[in-house]
């Protein structure tokens, strides 16, 4: 990402960012033998494209990812053009080389003490592994804008909250609330915190996604000291799969998975009827080095998946992660090992175990 932001002149400034990602190895597009449900199969898909580091067909990405004008007057800010966003259900989903980006108009105001009001209208977007901007709902055949309203309040230091509403005509309405609870004065160098989230989603208008009436309820509790971090997480989904998150990938993948139990390999904990729970235990050796072990269990509901539109039907699974990060003056090194063990399910054949290894080095100029 090559980015430039101008200085402010009479309240105006502008920003540009060029995004590029190239596969330097240029692998051959030859079939690869994989194991699926205990049987050997030939996978003819593009392997480099499957990484979502480049485009789905394996070709490179070169695009103007950001190009906006920003105007500030008193406590109000207006931003117009290609931009990255950060809301629960619409955000830059930055877990690969390149982020999501949106063609949008964003208006925010902080006149109310400890409160930010946000309104956003989105016309088009670029998925993280895509090169072109397309209509925000073009993947489901709609030529509609997406409308967002949000409020973020921190008047109570120990209980900040945010509330968001999303409206996509003829498709879905979504309500989202997040409450964070923090100890005002941590005892004995231990800090206890908790987060509660609730999402409700239903269809509207022509309901091109079909009948939709579902929810997501989640909770996470964390305990942190100078050297240790411990967290437990829970998420429960209603009768339909949550739409508009990474579960839909390039179709409606406007955001990272908004469940607490996402460990960066699978998104099936947003499937219809899924109950997921897990834990994280991290050891902080010093400010430069930390390592964590993570586990998540997802209990799926096959009947609810078949009774609803679930893009990625899956059986029950166990996910294990080892994640280590080392910081230095000029960069960061990260090693992450992940393994998913899917259980055999007579109704759902989309079952194969997955091993994921990542070694990443970020150098900062």
CSV table of C-alpha atoms in Angstrom, one decimal:
chain,number,residue,atom,x,y,z
A,1,UNK,CA,0.0,0.0,0.0
A,2,UNK,CA,1.5,3.3,-1.1
A,3,UNK,CA,-0.4,6.1,0.6
A,4,UNK,CA,-0.4,9.9,0.6
A,5,UNK,CA,-2.4,12.3,2.8
A,6,UNK,CA,-2.3,16.1,2.2
A,7,UNK,CA,-2.0,18.7,4.8
A,8,UNK,CA,-5.2,20.6,5.8
A,9,UNK,CA,-6.2,23.9,4.0
A,10,UNK,CA,-9.2,25.8,5.3
A,11,UNK,CA,-10.7,22.5,6.6
A,12,UNK,CA,-10.0,20.5,3.4
A,13,UNK,CA,-7.6,17.7,2.9
A,14,UNK,CA,-7.4,14.7,0.6
A,15,UNK,CA,-5.9,11.2,0.5
A,16,UNK,CA,-4.8,8.7,-2.0
A,17,UNK,CA,-3.7,5.1,-1.7
A,18,UNK,CA,-2.5,2.7,-4.3
A,19,UNK,CA,-3.0,-1.0,-3.6
A,20,UNK,CA,-0.9,-3.7,-5.3
A,21,UNK,CA,-0.3,-7.4,-4.7
A,22,UNK,CA,1.6,-9.8,-7.1
A,23,UNK,CA,2.3,-13.5,-6.9
A,24,UNK,CA,6.1,-13.6,-7.6
A,25,UNK,CA,6.2,-17.4,-7.8
A,26,UNK,CA,3.7,-17.7,-10.7
A,27,UNK,CA,2.7,-21.3,-9.9
A,28,UNK,CA,1.2,-23.6,-12.5
A,29,UNK,CA,-2.5,-24.0,-12.5
A,30,UNK,CA,-2.4,-27.8,-12.2
A,31,UNK,CA,-4.8,-29.9,-10.3
A,32,UNK,CA,-3.8,-30.7,-6.7
A,33,UNK,CA,-4.8,-33.9,-4.9
A,34,UNK,CA,-6.8,-33.3,-1.7
A,35,UNK,CA,-8.6,-35.4,0.8
A,36,UNK,CA,-12.4,-34.7,1.1
A,37,UNK,CA,-14.5,-36.9,3.4
A,38,UNK,CA,-11.9,-39.6,3.4
A,39,UNK,CA,-11.6,-39.7,-0.4
A,40,UNK,CA,-8.9,-38.4,-2.7
A,41,UNK,CA,-10.2,-35.7,-5.1
A,42,UNK,CA,-8.6,-33.3,-7.6
A,43,UNK,CA,-8.8,-29.7,-6.8
A,44,UNK,CA,-8.7,-27.7,-10.0
A,45,UNK,CA,-9.1,-24.2,-8.4
A,46,UNK,CA,-6.3,-21.7,-8.6
A,47,UNK,CA,-4.2,-22.2,-5.5
A,48,UNK,CA,-2.7,-18.7,-5.3
A,49,UNK,CA,-6.2,-17.3,-5.8
A,50,UNK,CA,-7.5,-19.3,-2.9
A,51,UNK,CA,-5.1,-17.5,-0.5
A,52,UNK,CA,-7.0,-14.2,-1.1
A,53,UNK,CA,-3.6,-12.5,-1.3
A,54,UNK,CA,-4.2,-11.9,-5.0
A,55,UNK,CA,-7.4,-12.1,-7.2
A,56,UNK,CA,-9.5,-15.3,-7.2
A,57,UNK,CA,-8.1,-16.4,-10.6
A,58,UNK,CA,-4.5,-15.9,-9.4
A,59,UNK,CA,-3.9,-12.6,-11.3
A,60,UNK,CA,-2.3,-9.6,-9.6
A,61,UNK,CA,-4.1,-6.6,-8.0
A,62,UNK,CA,-3.3,-3.0,-9.0
A,63,UNK,CA,-5.9,-0.5,-8.0
A,64,UNK,CA,-6.5,2.9,-6.6
A,65,UNK,CA,-7.9,1.7,-3.3
A,66,UNK,CA,-8.4,5.1,-1.6
A,67,UNK,CA,-9.2,8.5,-3.2
A,68,UNK,CA,-11.1,10.9,-0.9
A,69,UNK,CA,-11.7,14.5,0.0
A,70,UNK,CA,-12.2,15.3,3.7
A,71,UNK,CA,-13.7,18.5,5.1
A,72,UNK,CA,-13.8,19.4,8.8
A,73,UNK,CA,-15.9,22.2,10.3
A,74,UNK,CA,-16.0,22.6,14.0
A,75,UNK,CA,-16.9,19.1,15.4
A,76,UNK,CA,-18.3,17.7,12.1
A,77,UNK,CA,-16.3,15.8,9.5
A,78,UNK,CA,-17.4,14.9,5.9
A,79,UNK,CA,-15.5,12.3,3.9
A,80,UNK,CA,-16.3,11.6,0.3
A,81,UNK,CA,-14.8,9.0,-2.1
A,82,UNK,CA,-12.9,5.8,-1.9
A,83,UNK,CA,-12.2,5.1,1.8
A,84,UNK,CA,-11.7,2.4,4.4
A,85,UNK,CA,-14.4,2.0,7.0
A,86,UNK,CA,-14.5,0.7,10.6
A,87,UNK,CA,-17.9,-0.4,11.7
A,88,UNK,CA,-19.0,-3.8,13.1
A,89,UNK,CA,-20.7,-5.1,10.0
A,90,UNK,CA,-18.8,-3.0,7.4
A,91,UNK,CA,-15.1,-2.6,7.7
A,92,UNK,CA,-11.8,-3.1,5.9
A,93,UNK,CA,-11.5,-6.8,6.8
A,94,UNK,CA,-7.7,-6.3,6.9
A,95,UNK,CA,-6.4,-9.9,7.4
A,96,UNK,CA,-4.7,-10.4,4.1
A,97,UNK,CA,-2.3,-8.3,2.0
A,98,UNK,CA,-4.9,-5.7,1.1
A,99,UNK,CA,-8.1,-4.4,2.8
A,100,UNK,CA,-11.7,-3.9,1.8
A,101,UNK,CA,-12.4,-0.4,0.5
A,102,UNK,CA,-15.6,1.5,-0.2
A,103,UNK,CA,-17.0,4.3,-2.3
A,104,UNK,CA,-18.9,6.1,0.3
A,105,UNK,CA,-20.0,9.4,2.0
A,106,UNK,CA,-19.3,9.5,5.7
A,107,UNK,CA,-20.5,12.2,8.1
A,108,UNK,CA,-19.5,12.2,11.7
A,109,UNK,CA,-20.2,14.6,14.6
A,110,UNK,CA,-18.9,14.9,18.2
A,111,UNK,CA,-20.9,17.9,19.5
A,112,UNK,CA,-22.4,15.7,22.3
A,113,UNK,CA,-19.7,15.1,25.0
A,114,UNK,CA,-18.2,11.7,24.9
A,115,UNK,CA,-20.4,10.8,21.9
A,116,UNK,CA,-19.8,10.3,18.2
A,117,UNK,CA,-22.7,10.2,15.7
A,118,UNK,CA,-21.9,8.6,12.4
A,119,UNK,CA,-23.9,8.3,9.1
A,120,UNK,CA,-22.6,6.5,6.1
A,121,UNK,CA,-24.0,5.9,2.6
A,122,UNK,CA,-22.1,3.3,0.5
A,123,UNK,CA,-22.5,3.0,-3.3
A,124,UNK,CA,-19.7,0.5,-4.2
A,125,UNK,CA,-16.9,-1.5,-2.7
A,126,UNK,CA,-13.8,-3.4,-3.5
A,127,UNK,CA,-13.3,-6.8,-1.8
A,128,UNK,CA,-9.9,-7.3,-0.2
A,129,UNK,CA,-8.8,-9.8,-3.0
A,130,UNK,CA,-10.5,-8.0,-5.9
A,131,UNK,CA,-9.2,-5.3,-8.1
A,132,UNK,CA,-12.3,-3.5,-9.3
A,133,UNK,CA,-15.0,-1.6,-7.4
A,134,UNK,CA,-18.5,-3.1,-7.8
A,135,UNK,CA,-22.0,-2.1,-6.6
A,136,UNK,CA,-22.2,-2.8,-2.8
A,137,UNK,CA,-25.1,-5.3,-3.4
A,138,UNK,CA,-24.2,-6.3,-6.9
A,139,UNK,CA,-23.2,-9.8,-5.8
A,140,UNK,CA,-26.9,-10.5,-5.0
A,141,UNK,CA,-28.3,-8.8,-8.1
A,142,UNK,CA,-29.3,-5.5,-6.5
A,143,UNK,CA,-28.5,-1.9,-7.6
A,144,UNK,CA,-29.1,-0.3,-4.2
A,145,UNK,CA,-27.0,1.7,-1.7
A,146,UNK,CA,-26.2,0.5,1.8
A,147,UNK,CA,-27.2,3.0,4.6
A,148,UNK,CA,-25.6,3.0,8.1
A,149,UNK,CA,-26.3,5.0,11.3
A,150,UNK,CA,-24.2,4.6,14.4
A,151,UNK,CA,-23.6,6.0,17.9
A,152,UNK,CA,-20.5,5.5,20.0
A,153,UNK,CA,-20.6,6.7,23.6
A,154,UNK,CA,-17.9,6.6,26.3
A,155,UNK,CA,-19.5,8.8,29.0
A,156,UNK,CA,-19.2,5.9,31.4
A,157,UNK,CA,-15.5,5.1,31.4
A,158,UNK,CA,-16.2,1.6,32.7
A,159,UNK,CA,-19.1,0.8,30.3
A,160,UNK,CA,-18.6,2.3,26.8
A,161,UNK,CA,-21.1,1.2,24.2
A,162,UNK,CA,-21.9,1.5,20.5
A,163,UNK,CA,-25.2,0.9,18.6
A,164,UNK,CA,-25.5,0.6,14.8
A,165,UNK,CA,-28.2,0.2,12.2
A,166,UNK,CA,-27.8,-1.1,8.7
A,167,UNK,CA,-30.3,-0.9,5.9
A,168,UNK,CA,-30.0,-2.5,2.4
A,169,UNK,CA,-33.3,-2.0,0.5
A,170,UNK,CA,-35.0,-5.2,-0.7
A,171,UNK,CA,-32.5,-7.4,1.2
A,172,UNK,CA,-31.9,-6.9,4.9
A,173,UNK,CA,-32.0,-4.7,8.0
A,174,UNK,CA,-29.5,-5.3,10.8
A,175,UNK,CA,-29.3,-3.9,14.4
A,176,UNK,CA,-26.1,-4.3,16.3
A,177,UNK,CA,-25.1,-3.3,19.9
A,178,UNK,CA,-21.9,-3.8,21.8
A,179,UNK,CA,-21.3,-3.1,25.5
A,180,UNK,CA,-17.8,-3.2,27.0
A,181,UNK,CA,-17.4,-3.5,30.8
A,182,UNK,CA,-14.1,-2.7,32.4
A,183,UNK,CA,-12.9,-2.5,36.0
A,184,UNK,CA,-12.5,1.2,37.0
A,185,UNK,CA,-9.5,0.3,39.2
A,186,UNK,CA,-7.9,-3.1,38.5
A,187,UNK,CA,-6.9,-5.0,41.7
A,188,UNK,CA,-3.5,-6.5,42.3
A,189,UNK,CA,-2.2,-5.7,38.7
A,190,UNK,CA,-5.0,-7.9,37.2
A,191,UNK,CA,-7.5,-6.2,34.8
A,192,UNK,CA,-10.9,-7.9,34.3
A,193,UNK,CA,-13.1,-6.9,31.3
A,194,UNK,CA,-16.0,-8.3,29.4
A,195,UNK,CA,-17.8,-7.6,26.2
A,196,UNK,CA,-21.4,-8.3,25.3
A,197,UNK,CA,-22.8,-8.1,21.8
A,198,UNK,CA,-26.2,-8.6,20.2
A,199,UNK,CA,-27.1,-8.5,16.5
A,200,UNK,CA,-30.6,-8.9,15.1
A,201,UNK,CA,-31.2,-9.3,11.4
A,202,UNK,CA,-34.3,-9.6,9.2
A,203,UNK,CA,-35.3,-9.3,5.6
A,204,UNK,CA,-37.1,-6.3,4.0
A,205,UNK,CA,-38.8,-5.4,0.8
A,206,UNK,CA,-38.4,-8.0,-1.9
A,207,UNK,CA,-36.2,-10.1,0.3
A,208,UNK,CA,-33.8,-11.2,-2.4
A,209,UNK,CA,-31.9,-13.2,0.2
A,210,UNK,CA,-35.0,-15.0,1.1
A,211,UNK,CA,-36.8,-15.0,4.5
A,212,UNK,CA,-34.3,-13.8,7.1
A,213,UNK,CA,-35.0,-13.6,10.8
A,214,UNK,CA,-32.0,-14.3,13.0
A,215,UNK,CA,-29.7,-13.1,15.7
A,216,UNK,CA,-26.2,-13.3,17.1
A,217,UNK,CA,-25.5,-13.2,20.8
A,218,UNK,CA,-21.9,-13.2,22.1
A,219,UNK,CA,-19.9,-12.7,25.2
A,220,UNK,CA,-16.2,-12.7,26.0
A,221,UNK,CA,-14.5,-12.3,29.4
A,222,UNK,CA,-10.8,-11.4,29.7
A,223,UNK,CA,-8.3,-11.4,32.6
A,224,UNK,CA,-5.0,-9.7,32.0
A,225,UNK,CA,-1.8,-9.2,34.1
A,226,UNK,CA,1.6,-8.0,33.1
A,227,UNK,CA,2.7,-11.4,31.8
A,228,UNK,CA,-0.5,-13.3,31.1
A,229,UNK,CA,-3.7,-12.9,29.2
A,230,UNK,CA,-6.7,-15.3,29.5
A,231,UNK,CA,-10.0,-15.1,27.6
A,232,UNK,CA,-13.1,-17.2,27.2
A,233,UNK,CA,-15.6,-16.6,24.4
A,234,UNK,CA,-19.1,-17.7,23.5
A,235,UNK,CA,-21.4,-17.0,20.4
A,236,UNK,CA,-24.8,-18.3,19.5
A,237,UNK,CA,-26.6,-17.8,16.2
A,238,UNK,CA,-30.4,-18.0,15.5
A,239,UNK,CA,-32.3,-19.8,12.8
A,240,UNK,CA,-30.6,-18.2,9.8
A,241,UNK,CA,-26.9,-17.5,8.9
A,242,UNK,CA,-25.7,-14.0,9.7
A,243,UNK,CA,-25.3,-12.2,6.3
A,244,UNK,CA,-23.0,-9.3,5.4
A,245,UNK,CA,-19.9,-10.6,7.2
A,246,UNK,CA,-17.0,-12.6,5.9
A,247,UNK,CA,-19.2,-15.7,5.8
A,248,UNK,CA,-20.4,-14.5,2.3
A,249,UNK,CA,-16.8,-13.7,1.2
A,250,UNK,CA,-16.8,-11.8,-2.1
A,251,UNK,CA,-20.6,-11.6,-2.4
A,252,UNK,CA,-21.4,-9.8,0.9
A,253,UNK,CA,-18.2,-10.0,2.8
A,254,UNK,CA,-18.2,-6.4,3.9
A,255,UNK,CA,-16.5,-7.2,7.2
A,256,UNK,CA,-14.4,-9.5,9.2
A,257,UNK,CA,-16.3,-12.2,11.1
A,258,UNK,CA,-18.0,-10.2,13.9
A,259,UNK,CA,-18.3,-13.2,16.3
A,260,UNK,CA,-15.9,-13.3,19.3
A,261,UNK,CA,-14.9,-16.9,18.5
A,262,UNK,CA,-13.2,-16.3,15.2
A,263,UNK,CA,-9.6,-17.5,15.1
A,264,UNK,CA,-8.9,-16.4,11.5
A,265,UNK,CA,-9.3,-19.8,9.8
A,266,UNK,CA,-13.0,-20.5,9.6
A,267,UNK,CA,-16.1,-18.4,9.6
A,268,UNK,CA,-18.6,-21.2,10.1
A,269,UNK,CA,-19.5,-20.0,13.6
A,270,UNK,CA,-21.9,-17.6,11.9
A,271,UNK,CA,-23.9,-20.5,10.3
A,272,UNK,CA,-27.5,-21.0,11.2
A,273,UNK,CA,-27.9,-22.5,14.6
A,274,UNK,CA,-24.2,-22.6,15.4
A,275,UNK,CA,-23.0,-22.5,19.0
A,276,UNK,CA,-19.3,-21.7,19.4
A,277,UNK,CA,-17.1,-21.4,22.4
A,278,UNK,CA,-13.4,-21.2,23.0
A,279,UNK,CA,-10.5,-19.9,25.0
A,280,UNK,CA,-7.2,-18.0,24.5
A,281,UNK,CA,-4.2,-18.2,26.8
A,282,UNK,CA,-1.3,-15.9,26.0
A,283,UNK,CA,2.1,-15.4,27.7
A,284,UNK,CA,3.8,-12.0,27.3
A,285,UNK,CA,7.5,-12.7,27.7
A,286,UNK,CA,8.4,-9.0,27.3
A,287,UNK,CA,7.2,-6.0,25.3
A,288,UNK,CA,8.7,-7.6,22.2
A,289,UNK,CA,7.7,-11.2,22.4
A,290,UNK,CA,4.4,-12.9,23.1
A,291,UNK,CA,2.9,-16.3,22.3
A,292,UNK,CA,-0.6,-17.8,22.6
A,293,UNK,CA,-2.5,-21.0,22.4
A,294,UNK,CA,-6.1,-20.8,21.2
A,295,UNK,CA,-9.0,-23.3,20.9
A,296,UNK,CA,-12.6,-23.0,19.6
A,297,UNK,CA,-15.3,-25.6,19.4
A,298,UNK,CA,-18.3,-25.1,17.0
A,299,UNK,CA,-21.4,-27.2,17.4
A,300,UNK,CA,-23.4,-26.9,14.2
A,301,UNK,CA,-27.1,-27.6,13.6
A,302,UNK,CA,-27.4,-29.5,10.3
A,303,UNK,CA,-31.2,-29.2,10.2
A,304,UNK,CA,-31.1,-25.4,10.6
A,305,UNK,CA,-28.4,-25.1,8.0
A,306,UNK,CA,-30.5,-27.0,5.4
A,307,UNK,CA,-33.7,-25.1,6.4
A,308,UNK,CA,-32.0,-21.7,5.7
A,309,UNK,CA,-29.7,-20.2,3.1
A,310,UNK,CA,-26.3,-21.1,4.6
A,311,UNK,CA,-23.5,-20.3,2.1
A,312,UNK,CA,-20.9,-22.6,3.7
A,313,UNK,CA,-22.5,-25.6,5.4
A,314,UNK,CA,-20.2,-27.4,7.8
A,315,UNK,CA,-20.3,-30.2,10.4
A,316,UNK,CA,-19.1,-29.7,14.0
A,317,UNK,CA,-15.4,-28.8,14.3
A,318,UNK,CA,-12.5,-28.2,16.7
A,319,UNK,CA,-9.9,-25.5,15.9
A,320,UNK,CA,-6.5,-25.3,17.5
A,321,UNK,CA,-4.1,-22.3,17.1
A,322,UNK,CA,-0.5,-21.4,18.1
A,323,UNK,CA,0.3,-17.8,17.5
A,324,UNK,CA,3.6,-16.1,18.3
A,325,UNK,CA,4.7,-12.5,17.6
A,326,UNK,CA,8.0,-10.8,17.9
A,327,UNK,CA,8.4,-7.0,17.6
A,328,UNK,CA,11.6,-5.1,16.8
A,329,UNK,CA,12.4,-1.5,15.9
A,330,UNK,CA,11.8,-1.9,12.1
A,331,UNK,CA,9.2,-4.6,11.9
A,332,UNK,CA,7.2,-7.5,13.2
A,333,UNK,CA,7.5,-11.3,12.8
A,334,UNK,CA,4.5,-13.5,13.2
A,335,UNK,CA,4.3,-17.3,13.2
A,336,UNK,CA,0.8,-18.8,13.3
A,337,UNK,CA,-0.1,-22.5,13.1
A,338,UNK,CA,-3.7,-23.5,12.8
A,339,UNK,CA,-5.5,-26.8,12.5
A,340,UNK,CA,-9.2,-27.5,12.1
A,341,UNK,CA,-10.6,-31.0,12.8
A,342,UNK,CA,-14.0,-31.4,11.2
A,343,UNK,CA,-16.2,-34.3,12.4
A,344,UNK,CA,-18.0,-36.6,10.0
A,345,UNK,CA,-21.7,-35.7,9.4
A,346,UNK,CA,-24.1,-37.8,7.4
A,347,UNK,CA,-26.1,-34.9,6.1
A,348,UNK,CA,-23.2,-32.5,5.3
A,349,UNK,CA,-20.4,-33.7,3.1
A,350,UNK,CA,-18.4,-30.5,3.2
A,351,UNK,CA,-15.8,-31.9,5.6
A,352,UNK,CA,-12.1,-31.9,5.3
A,353,UNK,CA,-9.4,-31.2,7.9
A,354,UNK,CA,-7.3,-28.1,7.4
A,355,UNK,CA,-3.8,-27.3,8.3
A,356,UNK,CA,-2.7,-23.6,8.0
A,357,UNK,CA,0.8,-22.3,8.5
A,358,UNK,CA,1.8,-18.7,8.2
A,359,UNK,CA,5.1,-17.0,8.7
A,360,UNK,CA,4.8,-13.2,8.1
A,361,UNK,CA,7.4,-10.5,8.4
A,362,UNK,CA,6.3,-6.8,8.2
A,363,UNK,CA,9.1,-4.3,7.5
A,364,UNK,CA,8.4,-0.6,8.3
A,365,UNK,CA,10.3,1.9,6.2
